[in-house]
mmCIF file of C-alpha atoms and ligand atoms in Angstrom:
data_model
loop_
_atom_site.group_PDB
_atom_site.id
_atom_site.type_symbol
_atom_site.label_atom_id
_atom_site.label_comp_id
_atom_site.label_asym_id
_atom_site.label_seq_id
_atom_site.Cartn_x
_atom_site.Cartn_y
_atom_site.Cartn_z
ATOM 1 C CA MET A 1 -29.437 -23.173 13.871
ATOM 2 C CA THR A 2 -27.057 -20.606 12.014
ATOM 3 C CA GLN A 3 -24.298 -19.653 14.110
ATOM 4 C CA ASN A 4 -23.829 -16.067 14.586
ATOM 5 C CA TYR A 5 -20.621 -14.093 14.660
ATOM 6 C CA THR A 6 -20.021 -10.662 16.341
ATOM 7 C CA LEU A 7 -17.697 -8.449 14.670
ATOM 8 C CA THR A 8 -16.682 -5.088 16.361
ATOM 9 C CA ILE A 9 -15.973 -2.787 13.183
ATOM 10 C CA LEU A 10 -13.593 0.141 14.037
ATOM 11 C CA PRO A 11 -13.176 2.220 11.030
ATOM 12 C CA GLY A 12 -10.493 4.732 12.722
ATOM 13 C CA ASP A 13 -9.868 8.127 10.432
ATOM 14 C CA GLY A 14 -9.189 9.057 7.041
ATOM 15 C CA ILE A 15 -9.638 6.473 4.371
ATOM 16 C CA GLY A 16 -10.539 4.061 7.331
ATOM 17 C CA HIS A 17 -14.200 4.518 6.781
ATOM 18 C CA GLU A 18 -14.125 4.216 3.088
ATOM 19 C CA ALA A 19 -12.219 1.116 3.170
ATOM 20 C CA MET A 20 -14.545 -0.226 5.699
ATOM 21 C CA THR A 21 -17.727 0.652 4.047
ATOM 22 C CA GLU A 22 -16.302 -1.815 0.970
ATOM 23 C CA VAL A 23 -15.814 -4.586 3.902
ATOM 24 C CA ARG A 24 -19.601 -4.371 4.483
ATOM 25 C CA LYS A 25 -20.592 -5.018 1.494
ATOM 26 C CA VAL A 26 -18.597 -8.027 1.809
ATOM 27 C CA ILE A 27 -20.214 -8.752 5.181
ATOM 28 C CA ALA A 28 -23.688 -8.511 3.313
ATOM 29 C CA TRP A 29 -22.730 -10.726 0.538
ATOM 30 C CA LEU A 30 -21.765 -13.701 3.039
ATOM 31 C CA GLU A 31 -25.098 -13.223 4.663
ATOM 32 C CA ASP A 32 -27.301 -13.378 1.366
ATOM 33 C CA SER A 33 -24.836 -15.502 -0.317
ATOM 34 C CA ARG A 34 -23.856 -18.003 2.187
ATOM 35 C CA GLY A 35 -26.135 -18.138 4.949
ATOM 36 C CA LEU A 36 -24.050 -16.978 7.475
ATOM 37 C CA SER A 37 -25.174 -14.300 10.392
ATOM 38 C CA PHE A 38 -23.123 -11.346 11.808
ATOM 39 C CA THR A 39 -23.781 -9.167 14.356
ATOM 40 C CA LEU A 40 -22.195 -6.019 14.005
ATOM 41 C CA HIS A 41 -20.813 -3.298 16.834
ATOM 42 C CA GLU A 42 -19.384 -0.053 15.146
ATOM 43 C CA ASP A 43 -17.304 2.120 17.304
ATOM 44 C CA ASP A 44 -14.470 4.620 17.084
ATOM 45 C CA ILE A 45 -10.637 4.560 17.563
ATOM 46 C CA GLY A 46 -7.687 6.814 17.106
ATOM 47 C CA GLY A 47 -8.217 10.139 16.385
ATOM 48 C CA ALA A 48 -12.553 9.812 16.061
ATOM 49 C CA ALA A 49 -12.585 8.704 19.167
ATOM 50 C CA TYR A 50 -10.265 11.388 20.766
ATOM 51 C CA ASP A 51 -12.915 14.028 19.589
ATOM 52 C CA LYS A 52 -15.976 11.922 20.632
ATOM 53 C CA TYR A 53 -14.653 10.242 24.067
ATOM 54 C CA GLY A 54 -11.631 12.507 24.708
ATOM 55 C CA GLN A 55 -9.155 9.588 24.367
ATOM 56 C CA PRO A 56 -7.896 7.165 21.373
ATOM 57 C CA LEU A 57 -9.699 4.030 23.005
ATOM 58 C CA ALA A 58 -12.579 4.591 25.266
ATOM 59 C CA ASP A 59 -13.135 1.373 28.159
ATOM 60 C CA GLU A 60 -16.389 0.475 26.427
ATOM 61 C CA THR A 61 -15.156 0.167 22.999
ATOM 62 C CA LEU A 62 -12.303 -1.893 24.442
ATOM 63 C CA GLU A 63 -14.548 -4.022 26.324
ATOM 64 C CA LYS A 64 -16.919 -4.732 22.837
ATOM 65 C CA CYS A 65 -13.761 -5.381 21.435
ATOM 66 C CA LYS A 66 -12.569 -8.407 24.059
ATOM 67 C CA ALA A 67 -16.569 -9.129 23.755
ATOM 68 C CA SER A 68 -16.548 -10.352 20.158
ATOM 69 C CA ASP A 69 -15.129 -13.331 17.843
ATOM 70 C CA ALA A 70 -12.746 -10.719 16.055
ATOM 71 C CA VAL A 71 -11.996 -7.088 15.724
ATOM 72 C CA ILE A 72 -11.948 -5.695 12.213
ATOM 73 C CA MET A 73 -9.842 -2.618 12.101
ATOM 74 C CA GLY A 74 -9.522 0.397 9.537
ATOM 75 C CA SER A 75 -6.795 2.926 10.095
ATOM 76 C CA VAL A 76 -5.982 5.437 12.797
ATOM 77 C CA GLY A 77 -4.381 8.819 12.412
ATOM 78 C CA GLY A 78 -3.817 12.156 10.762
ATOM 79 C CA PRO A 79 -2.339 15.906 10.872
ATOM 80 C CA GLN A 80 -5.176 17.094 12.700
ATOM 81 C CA TRP A 81 -4.069 15.202 15.805
ATOM 82 C CA ASP A 82 -0.444 16.053 15.663
ATOM 83 C CA ASP A 83 -0.662 18.606 18.690
ATOM 84 C CA VAL A 84 -2.365 16.039 20.996
ATOM 85 C CA ASP A 85 -0.476 14.961 24.232
ATOM 86 C CA TYR A 86 1.660 11.966 23.271
ATOM 87 C CA ASN A 87 -0.440 9.407 25.473
ATOM 88 C CA LEU A 88 -3.893 10.546 23.727
ATOM 89 C CA ARG A 89 -2.269 10.534 19.775
ATOM 90 C CA PRO A 90 -4.623 8.082 17.469
ATOM 91 C CA GLU A 91 -1.671 5.545 17.650
ATOM 92 C CA ALA A 92 -1.780 5.279 21.402
ATOM 93 C CA GLY A 93 -5.390 4.288 20.943
ATOM 94 C CA LEU A 94 -4.280 1.169 18.460
ATOM 95 C CA LEU A 95 -1.193 0.326 20.885
ATOM 96 C CA ARG A 96 -3.366 0.027 24.198
ATOM 97 C CA LEU A 97 -5.920 -1.849 22.297
ATOM 98 C CA ARG A 98 -3.052 -4.474 21.078
ATOM 99 C CA LYS A 99 -2.058 -4.883 24.915
ATOM 100 C CA GLU A 100 -5.411 -5.188 26.395
ATOM 101 C CA MET A 101 -6.316 -7.544 23.817
ATOM 102 C CA GLY A 102 -2.962 -9.754 24.343
ATOM 103 C CA LEU A 103 -2.095 -9.716 20.977
ATOM 104 C CA TYR A 104 1.947 -11.240 21.277
ATOM 105 C CA ALA A 105 1.255 -12.684 16.932
ATOM 106 C CA ASN A 106 1.358 -10.078 14.609
ATOM 107 C CA LEU A 107 0.911 -12.280 11.222
ATOM 108 C CA ARG A 108 1.929 -10.199 7.955
ATOM 109 C CA PRO A 109 1.417 -12.444 4.679
ATOM 110 C CA ALA A 110 3.639 -11.322 1.565
ATOM 111 C CA LEU A 111 1.194 -12.404 -1.106
ATOM 112 C CA VAL A 112 2.340 -12.014 -4.852
ATOM 113 C CA PHE A 113 -0.778 -11.505 -6.986
ATOM 114 C CA ASP A 114 0.056 -12.690 -10.500
ATOM 115 C CA ALA A 115 -1.955 -9.800 -12.042
ATOM 116 C CA LEU A 116 0.303 -7.227 -10.043
ATOM 117 C CA ILE A 117 3.774 -8.882 -10.410
ATOM 118 C CA ASP A 118 4.959 -5.858 -12.371
ATOM 119 C CA ALA A 119 4.598 -4.003 -9.052
ATOM 120 C CA SER A 120 7.408 -5.513 -7.517
ATOM 121 C CA THR A 121 11.100 -3.834 -7.803
ATOM 122 C CA LEU A 122 12.266 -7.810 -7.818
ATOM 123 C CA LYS A 123 12.567 -9.440 -11.483
ATOM 124 C CA PRO A 124 8.796 -11.443 -11.706
ATOM 125 C CA GLU A 125 10.977 -14.815 -12.098
ATOM 126 C CA ILE A 126 12.192 -14.139 -8.416
ATOM 127 C CA VAL A 127 8.679 -13.095 -6.994
ATOM 128 C CA ARG A 128 6.324 -15.343 -9.103
ATOM 129 C CA GLY A 129 4.300 -17.380 -6.979
ATOM 130 C CA LEU A 130 5.344 -15.793 -3.633
ATOM 131 C CA ASP A 131 3.401 -16.855 -0.467
ATOM 132 C CA ILE A 132 5.514 -16.003 3.142
ATOM 133 C CA LEU A 133 4.002 -15.579 6.029
ATOM 134 C CA ILE A 134 5.835 -13.624 8.863
ATOM 135 C CA VAL A 135 4.745 -14.598 12.485
ATOM 136 C CA ARG A 136 6.654 -11.196 14.692
ATOM 137 C CA GLU A 137 6.393 -11.424 18.305
ATOM 138 C CA LEU A 138 4.484 -8.315 19.462
ATOM 139 C CA THR A 139 4.388 -7.573 22.701
ATOM 140 C CA GLY A 140 8.346 -8.245 24.254
ATOM 141 C CA GLY A 141 11.405 -7.606 23.305
ATOM 142 C CA VAL A 142 13.909 -4.581 23.024
ATOM 143 C CA TYR A 143 10.250 -2.118 22.378
ATOM 144 C CA PHE A 144 9.202 -3.240 25.924
ATOM 145 C CA GLY A 145 12.334 -4.635 28.060
ATOM 146 C CA GLU A 146 13.376 -2.881 30.777
ATOM 147 C CA PRO A 147 15.929 -0.867 31.842
ATOM 148 C CA ARG A 148 15.459 1.663 28.915
ATOM 149 C CA GLY A 149 16.313 5.255 28.688
ATOM 150 C CA ILE A 150 18.494 7.964 28.101
ATOM 151 C CA GLU A 151 20.791 8.765 30.850
ATOM 152 C CA ASP A 152 22.672 11.808 31.510
ATOM 153 C CA LEU A 153 26.481 10.808 32.253
ATOM 154 C CA GLY A 154 27.135 13.963 33.522
ATOM 155 C CA ASN A 155 30.635 14.721 31.644
ATOM 156 C CA GLY A 156 28.621 16.196 28.116
ATOM 157 C CA GLN A 157 27.552 12.754 27.093
ATOM 158 C CA ARG A 158 24.328 10.933 27.114
ATOM 159 C CA ARG A 159 23.867 7.123 26.815
ATOM 160 C CA GLY A 160 20.397 5.464 25.398
ATOM 161 C CA ILE A 161 19.586 2.225 26.749
ATOM 162 C CA ASN A 162 17.271 -0.479 25.430
ATOM 163 C CA THR A 163 16.975 -4.080 26.455
ATOM 164 C CA GLN A 164 16.599 -7.206 24.559
ATOM 165 C CA VAL A 165 14.520 -9.123 26.663
ATOM 166 C CA TYR A 166 12.757 -12.723 25.955
ATOM 167 C CA GLU A 167 11.394 -15.371 28.904
ATOM 168 C CA THR A 168 10.695 -19.371 27.214
ATOM 169 C CA TYR A 169 7.043 -18.793 27.919
ATOM 170 C CA GLU A 170 7.000 -15.549 25.204
ATOM 171 C CA ILE A 171 9.545 -17.605 22.897
ATOM 172 C CA GLU A 172 7.148 -20.848 22.979
ATOM 173 C CA ARG A 173 3.818 -19.035 22.574
ATOM 174 C CA VAL A 174 4.798 -17.272 19.429
ATOM 175 C CA GLY A 175 6.550 -20.349 18.305
ATOM 176 C CA ARG A 176 3.410 -22.289 18.325
ATOM 177 C CA VAL A 177 1.340 -19.760 16.326
ATOM 178 C CA ALA A 178 3.836 -20.137 13.653
ATOM 179 C CA PHE A 179 4.239 -24.157 13.969
ATOM 180 C CA GLU A 180 0.450 -24.386 13.821
ATOM 181 C CA LEU A 181 0.041 -21.690 10.718
ATOM 182 C CA ALA A 182 2.813 -23.772 9.052
ATOM 183 C CA ARG A 183 0.810 -27.055 9.060
ATOM 184 C CA LYS A 184 -2.154 -25.333 7.357
ATOM 185 C CA ARG A 185 0.629 -24.202 4.556
ATOM 186 C CA GLY A 186 4.014 -25.360 3.385
ATOM 187 C CA ASN A 187 4.688 -26.656 6.688
ATOM 188 C CA LYS A 188 7.927 -25.190 6.860
ATOM 189 C CA VAL A 189 9.241 -22.518 9.721
ATOM 190 C CA HIS A 190 12.483 -20.551 9.344
ATOM 191 C CA SER A 191 13.020 -19.603 12.583
ATOM 192 C CA CYS A 192 15.391 -15.799 12.918
ATOM 193 C CA GLU A 193 17.197 -14.275 15.475
ATOM 194 C CA LYS A 194 21.074 -13.370 16.033
ATOM 195 C CA ALA A 195 21.981 -16.433 18.205
ATOM 196 C CA ASN A 196 25.729 -15.401 16.858
ATOM 197 C CA VAL A 197 26.074 -12.635 19.313
ATOM 198 C CA MET A 198 22.768 -12.128 21.331
ATOM 199 C CA GLU A 199 21.727 -14.242 24.275
ATOM 200 C CA ALA A 200 18.398 -13.317 23.835
ATOM 201 C CA GLY A 201 18.816 -14.959 20.518
ATOM 202 C CA LYS A 202 20.580 -18.079 22.017
ATOM 203 C CA LEU A 203 17.804 -18.951 23.931
ATOM 204 C CA TRP A 204 15.301 -18.159 21.392
ATOM 205 C CA ARG A 205 17.029 -20.880 19.089
ATOM 206 C CA GLU A 206 17.016 -23.512 22.166
ATOM 207 C CA ASP A 207 13.575 -22.897 23.159
ATOM 208 C CA MET A 208 12.154 -23.205 19.203
ATOM 209 C CA THR A 209 14.544 -26.684 18.933
ATOM 210 C CA ALA A 210 12.791 -27.833 22.024
ATOM 211 C CA LEU A 211 9.527 -26.708 21.337
ATOM 212 C CA HIS A 212 9.952 -28.531 17.907
ATOM 213 C CA ALA A 213 11.338 -31.532 19.309
ATOM 214 C CA SER A 214 8.645 -32.362 21.723
ATOM 215 C CA GLU A 215 5.459 -30.762 19.966
ATOM 216 C CA TYR A 216 5.921 -30.261 16.359
ATOM 217 C CA SER A 217 8.577 -32.622 14.493
ATOM 218 C CA ASP A 218 6.463 -32.980 11.792
ATOM 219 C CA VAL A 219 7.001 -29.539 10.766
ATOM 220 C CA GLN A 220 10.108 -28.591 8.627
ATOM 221 C CA LEU A 221 12.337 -25.986 11.437
ATOM 222 C CA GLU A 222 15.490 -24.235 10.186
ATOM 223 C CA HIS A 223 17.219 -21.525 12.134
ATOM 224 C CA MET A 224 18.491 -18.347 10.218
ATOM 225 C CA TYR A 225 20.159 -15.393 11.310
ATOM 226 C CA ALA A 226 18.023 -12.542 10.740
ATOM 227 C CA ASP A 227 20.692 -10.565 8.898
ATOM 228 C CA ASN A 228 20.921 -13.473 6.409
ATOM 229 C CA CYS A 229 17.165 -13.552 6.346
ATOM 230 C CA ALA A 230 16.972 -9.992 5.436
ATOM 231 C CA MET A 231 19.390 -10.857 2.334
ATOM 232 C CA GLN A 232 17.643 -14.120 1.402
ATOM 233 C CA LEU A 233 14.483 -12.459 1.022
ATOM 234 C CA LEU A 234 15.869 -10.531 -1.659
ATOM 235 C CA ARG A 235 18.072 -13.333 -3.174
ATOM 236 C CA ASN A 236 15.596 -16.638 -3.310
ATOM 237 C CA PRO A 237 12.262 -15.603 -1.280
ATOM 238 C CA SER A 238 10.609 -18.768 -2.448
ATOM 239 C CA GLN A 239 12.589 -20.426 -0.173
ATOM 240 C CA PHE A 240 10.081 -19.385 2.627
ATOM 241 C CA ASP A 241 6.987 -20.598 4.305
ATOM 242 C CA VAL A 242 6.212 -19.311 7.875
ATOM 243 C CA ILE A 243 8.971 -16.714 8.964
ATOM 244 C CA VAL A 244 9.023 -16.390 13.256
ATOM 245 C CA THR A 245 10.939 -14.065 14.566
ATOM 246 C CA ASP A 246 11.144 -11.565 17.784
ATOM 247 C CA ASN A 247 9.551 -8.154 17.514
ATOM 248 C CA LEU A 248 12.713 -5.975 16.560
ATOM 249 C CA PHE A 249 13.829 -8.520 13.647
ATOM 250 C CA GLY A 250 9.808 -8.816 12.492
ATOM 251 C CA ASP A 251 9.428 -5.236 12.351
ATOM 252 C CA ILE A 252 12.237 -4.987 9.679
ATOM 253 C CA LEU A 253 11.731 -8.230 7.958
ATOM 254 C CA SER A 254 7.846 -7.913 7.631
ATOM 255 C CA ASP A 255 8.265 -4.841 6.128
ATOM 256 C CA GLU A 256 11.181 -6.130 3.613
ATOM 257 C CA ALA A 257 9.063 -9.158 2.705
ATOM 258 C CA SER A 258 5.754 -7.171 2.165
ATOM 259 C CA MET A 259 7.331 -4.361 -0.206
ATOM 260 C CA LEU A 260 8.529 -7.553 -2.559
ATOM 261 C CA THR A 261 4.665 -7.527 -3.525
ATOM 262 C CA GLY A 262 5.046 -3.719 -4.181
ATOM 263 C CA SER A 263 1.576 -2.227 -3.260
ATOM 264 C CA LEU A 264 0.510 -0.681 0.009
ATOM 265 C CA GLY A 265 -3.238 -0.693 -0.470
ATOM 266 C CA MET A 266 -3.035 -4.953 -1.425
ATOM 267 C CA LEU A 267 -1.196 -5.801 2.292
ATOM 268 C CA PRO A 268 -3.287 -7.019 5.431
ATOM 269 C CA SER A 269 -2.490 -8.418 8.847
ATOM 270 C CA ALA A 270 -3.818 -10.239 12.256
ATOM 271 C CA SER A 271 -2.639 -9.918 15.781
ATOM 272 C CA LEU A 272 -3.653 -12.940 17.850
ATOM 273 C CA GLY A 273 -3.289 -14.099 20.867
ATOM 274 C CA ASP A 274 -4.124 -17.008 23.067
ATOM 275 C CA LYS A 275 -6.105 -19.616 21.286
ATOM 276 C CA GLY A 276 -10.225 -18.603 21.692
ATOM 277 C CA LYS A 277 -9.598 -15.150 22.275
ATOM 278 C CA PRO A 278 -10.785 -12.428 19.659
ATOM 279 C CA GLY A 279 -7.935 -11.277 17.101
ATOM 280 C CA LEU A 280 -7.289 -7.815 15.424
ATOM 281 C CA TYR A 281 -7.081 -7.847 11.776
ATOM 282 C CA GLU A 282 -6.077 -4.279 10.283
ATOM 283 C CA PRO A 283 -4.620 -3.440 7.041
ATOM 284 C CA VAL A 284 -0.684 -2.600 7.094
ATOM 285 C CA HIS A 285 -1.326 0.833 5.497
ATOM 286 C CA GLY A 286 -2.417 3.983 7.242
ATOM 287 C CA SER A 287 -4.947 6.434 7.178
ATOM 288 C CA ALA A 288 -3.592 7.958 3.659
ATOM 289 C CA PRO A 289 -4.665 11.598 4.927
ATOM 290 C CA ASP A 290 -3.613 12.785 1.622
ATOM 291 C CA ILE A 291 -6.328 10.872 -0.435
ATOM 292 C CA ALA A 292 -8.955 10.598 2.521
ATOM 293 C CA GLY A 293 -12.649 11.178 1.313
ATOM 294 C CA GLN A 294 -11.393 11.157 -2.420
ATOM 295 C CA GLY A 295 -12.679 7.880 -3.399
ATOM 296 C CA LYS A 296 -9.120 6.951 -4.500
ATOM 297 C CA ALA A 297 -8.465 4.591 -1.311
ATOM 298 C CA ASN A 298 -7.971 0.703 -2.534
ATOM 299 C CA PRO A 299 -10.374 -1.036 -0.388
ATOM 300 C CA LEU A 300 -8.364 -4.523 -0.854
ATOM 301 C CA ALA A 301 -5.816 -4.455 2.129
ATOM 302 C CA THR A 302 -9.112 -3.892 4.247
ATOM 303 C CA ILE A 303 -10.824 -6.561 2.938
ATOM 304 C CA LEU A 304 -8.263 -9.177 2.731
ATOM 305 C CA SER A 305 -7.750 -8.416 6.621
ATOM 306 C CA PHE A 306 -11.193 -9.078 6.799
ATOM 307 C CA ALA A 307 -10.421 -12.436 5.167
ATOM 308 C CA MET A 308 -7.967 -13.336 7.828
ATOM 309 C CA ALA A 309 -10.294 -12.791 10.761
ATOM 310 C CA LEU A 310 -12.998 -15.127 8.646
ATOM 311 C CA ARG A 311 -9.973 -17.829 8.710
ATOM 312 C CA TYR A 312 -7.991 -17.421 11.846
ATOM 313 C CA SER A 313 -10.782 -16.137 14.177
ATOM 314 C CA LEU A 314 -14.237 -17.924 12.417
ATOM 315 C CA ASN A 315 -12.653 -20.750 11.083
ATOM 316 C CA LEU A 316 -14.364 -19.979 7.737
ATOM 317 C CA ASN A 317 -11.771 -21.229 5.354
ATOM 318 C CA ASP A 318 -14.157 -21.830 2.544
ATOM 319 C CA GLU A 319 -15.362 -18.151 2.585
ATOM 320 C CA ALA A 320 -12.015 -16.722 3.311
ATOM 321 C CA ASP A 321 -10.616 -18.873 0.323
ATOM 322 C CA LEU A 322 -13.696 -17.043 -1.798
ATOM 323 C CA ILE A 323 -12.916 -13.629 -1.024
ATOM 324 C CA GLU A 324 -9.188 -14.089 -1.765
ATOM 325 C CA GLN A 325 -9.890 -15.712 -4.799
ATOM 326 C CA GLY A 326 -12.475 -12.778 -5.597
ATOM 327 C CA VAL A 327 -9.711 -10.277 -5.374
ATOM 328 C CA GLN A 328 -7.171 -12.287 -7.532
ATOM 329 C CA ASP A 329 -10.161 -12.235 -10.018
ATOM 330 C CA VAL A 330 -10.705 -8.905 -9.973
ATOM 331 C CA LEU A 331 -7.079 -7.759 -10.420
ATOM 332 C CA VAL A 332 -6.731 -10.235 -13.403
ATOM 333 C CA SER A 333 -9.960 -8.551 -15.265
ATOM 334 C CA GLY A 334 -7.695 -5.458 -15.144
ATOM 335 C CA GLN A 335 -10.065 -3.276 -12.788
ATOM 336 C CA ARG A 336 -7.927 -1.216 -10.630
ATOM 337 C CA THR A 337 -7.892 1.559 -8.036
ATOM 338 C CA PRO A 338 -5.564 4.555 -8.918
ATOM 339 C CA ASP A 339 -2.928 2.964 -6.519
ATOM 340 C CA ILE A 340 -2.044 -0.268 -8.647
ATOM 341 C CA MET A 341 -3.325 1.558 -12.137
ATOM 342 C CA ALA A 342 -1.316 -0.263 -15.287
ATOM 343 C CA ASP A 343 -1.540 0.280 -18.811
ATOM 344 C CA ASN A 344 -4.770 -0.839 -20.384
ATOM 345 C CA CYS A 345 -6.695 -1.154 -17.077
ATOM 346 C CA THR A 346 -10.020 0.038 -15.862
ATOM 347 C CA PRO A 347 -9.805 2.464 -13.270
ATOM 348 C CA LEU A 348 -11.940 1.973 -10.552
ATOM 349 C CA SER A 349 -13.108 4.274 -7.462
ATOM 350 C CA THR A 350 -13.195 2.712 -3.751
ATOM 351 C CA SER A 351 -16.795 1.735 -4.099
ATOM 352 C CA GLN A 352 -16.371 0.725 -7.471
ATOM 353 C CA MET A 353 -13.772 -1.668 -6.374
ATOM 354 C CA GLY A 354 -15.978 -3.116 -3.850
ATOM 355 C CA ASP A 355 -19.024 -3.430 -6.090
ATOM 356 C CA ALA A 356 -16.465 -5.461 -8.645
ATOM 357 C CA LEU A 357 -15.111 -7.610 -6.380
ATOM 358 C CA ILE A 358 -19.067 -8.191 -5.479
ATOM 359 C CA THR A 359 -20.129 -8.835 -9.173
ATOM 360 C CA ILE A 360 -17.195 -11.300 -9.373
ATOM 361 C CA LEU A 361 -18.307 -13.387 -5.915
ATOM 362 C CA ASN A 362 -21.545 -13.530 -7.489
ATOM 363 C CA HIS A 363 -19.831 -14.756 -10.831
ATOM 364 C CA ASN A 364 -17.792 -17.192 -8.959
ATOM 365 C CA MET A 365 -20.424 -18.431 -6.885
ATOM 366 C CA LYS A 366 -22.572 -19.425 -10.297
ATOM 367 C CA LYS A 367 -19.720 -21.027 -11.395
ATOM 368 C CA VAL A 368 -19.513 -23.531 -8.515
ATOM 369 C CA ALA A 369 -23.388 -24.238 -8.520
HETATM 370 P P1 NAD B 1 0.189 5.693 4.671
HETATM 371 O O1 NAD B 1 -0.181 4.478 5.151
HETATM 372 O O2 NAD B 1 -1.378 6.308 5.339
HETATM 373 O O3 NAD B 1 0.206 6.218 3.220
HETATM 374 C C1 NAD B 1 1.231 6.347 2.881
HETATM 375 C C2 NAD B 1 1.008 6.529 1.094
HETATM 376 O O4 NAD B 1 0.234 5.390 0.652
HETATM 377 C C3 NAD B 1 0.540 7.698 1.072
HETATM 378 O O5 NAD B 1 0.392 8.435 -0.302
HETATM 379 C C4 NAD B 1 -1.525 7.223 0.656
HETATM 380 O O6 NAD B 1 -2.250 7.942 0.022
HETATM 381 C C5 NAD B 1 -0.932 5.687 0.393
HETATM 382 N N1 NAD B 1 -1.835 4.903 0.962
HETATM 383 C C6 NAD B 1 -1.796 3.939 1.662
HETATM 384 N N2 NAD B 1 -2.984 3.306 1.494
HETATM 385 C C7 NAD B 1 -3.499 3.267 0.602
HETATM 386 C C8 NAD B 1 -4.673 2.647 -0.103
HETATM 387 N N3 NAD B 1 -5.506 1.955 0.780
HETATM 388 N N4 NAD B 1 -5.242 3.001 -1.162
HETATM 389 C C9 NAD B 1 -4.143 3.695 -1.781
HETATM 390 N N5 NAD B 1 -3.138 4.006 -1.232
HETATM 391 C C10 NAD B 1 -2.727 4.413 -0.184
HETATM 392 O O7 NAD B 1 1.221 6.388 5.868
HETATM 393 P P2 NAD B 1 1.589 7.854 6.303
HETATM 394 O O8 NAD B 1 1.211 8.787 5.028
HETATM 395 O O9 NAD B 1 2.884 7.406 6.832
HETATM 396 O O10 NAD B 1 0.538 8.189 7.643
HETATM 397 C C11 NAD B 1 -0.278 8.633 7.341
HETATM 398 C C12 NAD B 1 -1.266 8.444 8.931
HETATM 399 O O11 NAD B 1 -1.540 7.141 9.078
HETATM 400 C C13 NAD B 1 -0.458 8.996 10.171
HETATM 401 O O12 NAD B 1 -0.889 9.674 11.235
HETATM 402 C C14 NAD B 1 0.377 7.621 10.722
HETATM 403 O O13 NAD B 1 0.711 7.573 11.809
HETATM 404 C C15 NAD B 1 -0.916 6.985 10.549
HETATM 405 N N6 NAD B 1 -0.696 5.698 10.411
HETATM 406 C C16 NAD B 1 -1.397 4.725 10.827
HETATM 407 C C17 NAD B 1 -1.356 3.226 10.775
HETATM 408 C C18 NAD B 1 -2.218 2.451 11.262
HETATM 409 O O14 NAD B 1 -3.377 2.687 11.425
HETATM 410 N N7 NAD B 1 -1.931 0.971 11.468
HETATM 411 C C19 NAD B 1 -0.302 2.673 10.172
HETATM 412 C C20 NAD B 1 0.991 3.766 9.429
HETATM 413 C C21 NAD B 1 0.308 4.850 9.404
#
């Protein structure tokens, strides 16, 4: 019997809808051409959910997400919700979703497509063939640590406080995600912290070392200070395979690494929790209100996020490979949305880009057959 996969689809706001329409084409293609079967539950998140339910993530939406094999999200936000209460803003829905689904590992690939090499601000010889995966701890560290706040010192001065805190179980579980992923890639993990000046960093290094020795000694582990990692990403990025780091450093290093590739419309991400639980897959970009509804959005970041869902939540590696190869081939063919336009290329709208990918997927399937 064909296995059925249940996906919750949350287009969100702005260009999320346009991009998700193109993801649906890819899902339909997988059903037609690969004999797969999907049950899709579509719902709202962000501003659209606020308008409909009075909150940016309704309880029933959350339950649907938790009961799915994977959640595919577009993007949230827009100026029309700027005046909404902080805890009801579109972004609050996304934060709640990540927290309630127990998503503690954020995966951000930085992959340089040969056809887009000129979009990087670095020299082609530095970024050619680049394929880095950053695993950022997502639910701990200084963004959540207590105590926090701003104190009035009573003498005209104030004190701002945030606390960097990690416990062993938090370090080990994100470490396991990184080591497991490295085994399926280049088998190398760089663990980044500031063990030289921070106790939480010292613990991070000791716990990673112990985890490596007890469970993952077949994987190459290197420790690196986070500031050095920031430099090395620009100097010699191809030395990296998987980078694992805490919430704060991961926030910064993943943005830096993704910009090596040069184009926001091409960047997917995944957030994972415990094995067997659904992951959340979403593009790195936001809802792009400046181009929403105009057919100018690049849907490839959302489609590549869906490919990550196939790989990491549904274990459909061959299908993920097909889609990623299809994206490479569309780019090589010179078909481009405006954000990645270059000389002598053919301009496409959002939906034309989806159609071009399907044409190439069909062509590639015929080659295989
Ligand atoms: P943005 O990522 O939406 O847009 C930045 C720039 O990149 C814009 O000029 C936009 O047109 C362009 N762009 C982004 N994605 C593109 C795509 N797929 N194709 C072509 N061009 C693309 O960031 P912003 O403008 O700072 O934020 C807009 C809204 O999105 C805000 O409300 C913000 O809070 C929200 N946001 C949401 C997420 C998320 O849902 N995870 C992430 C970032 C920002």
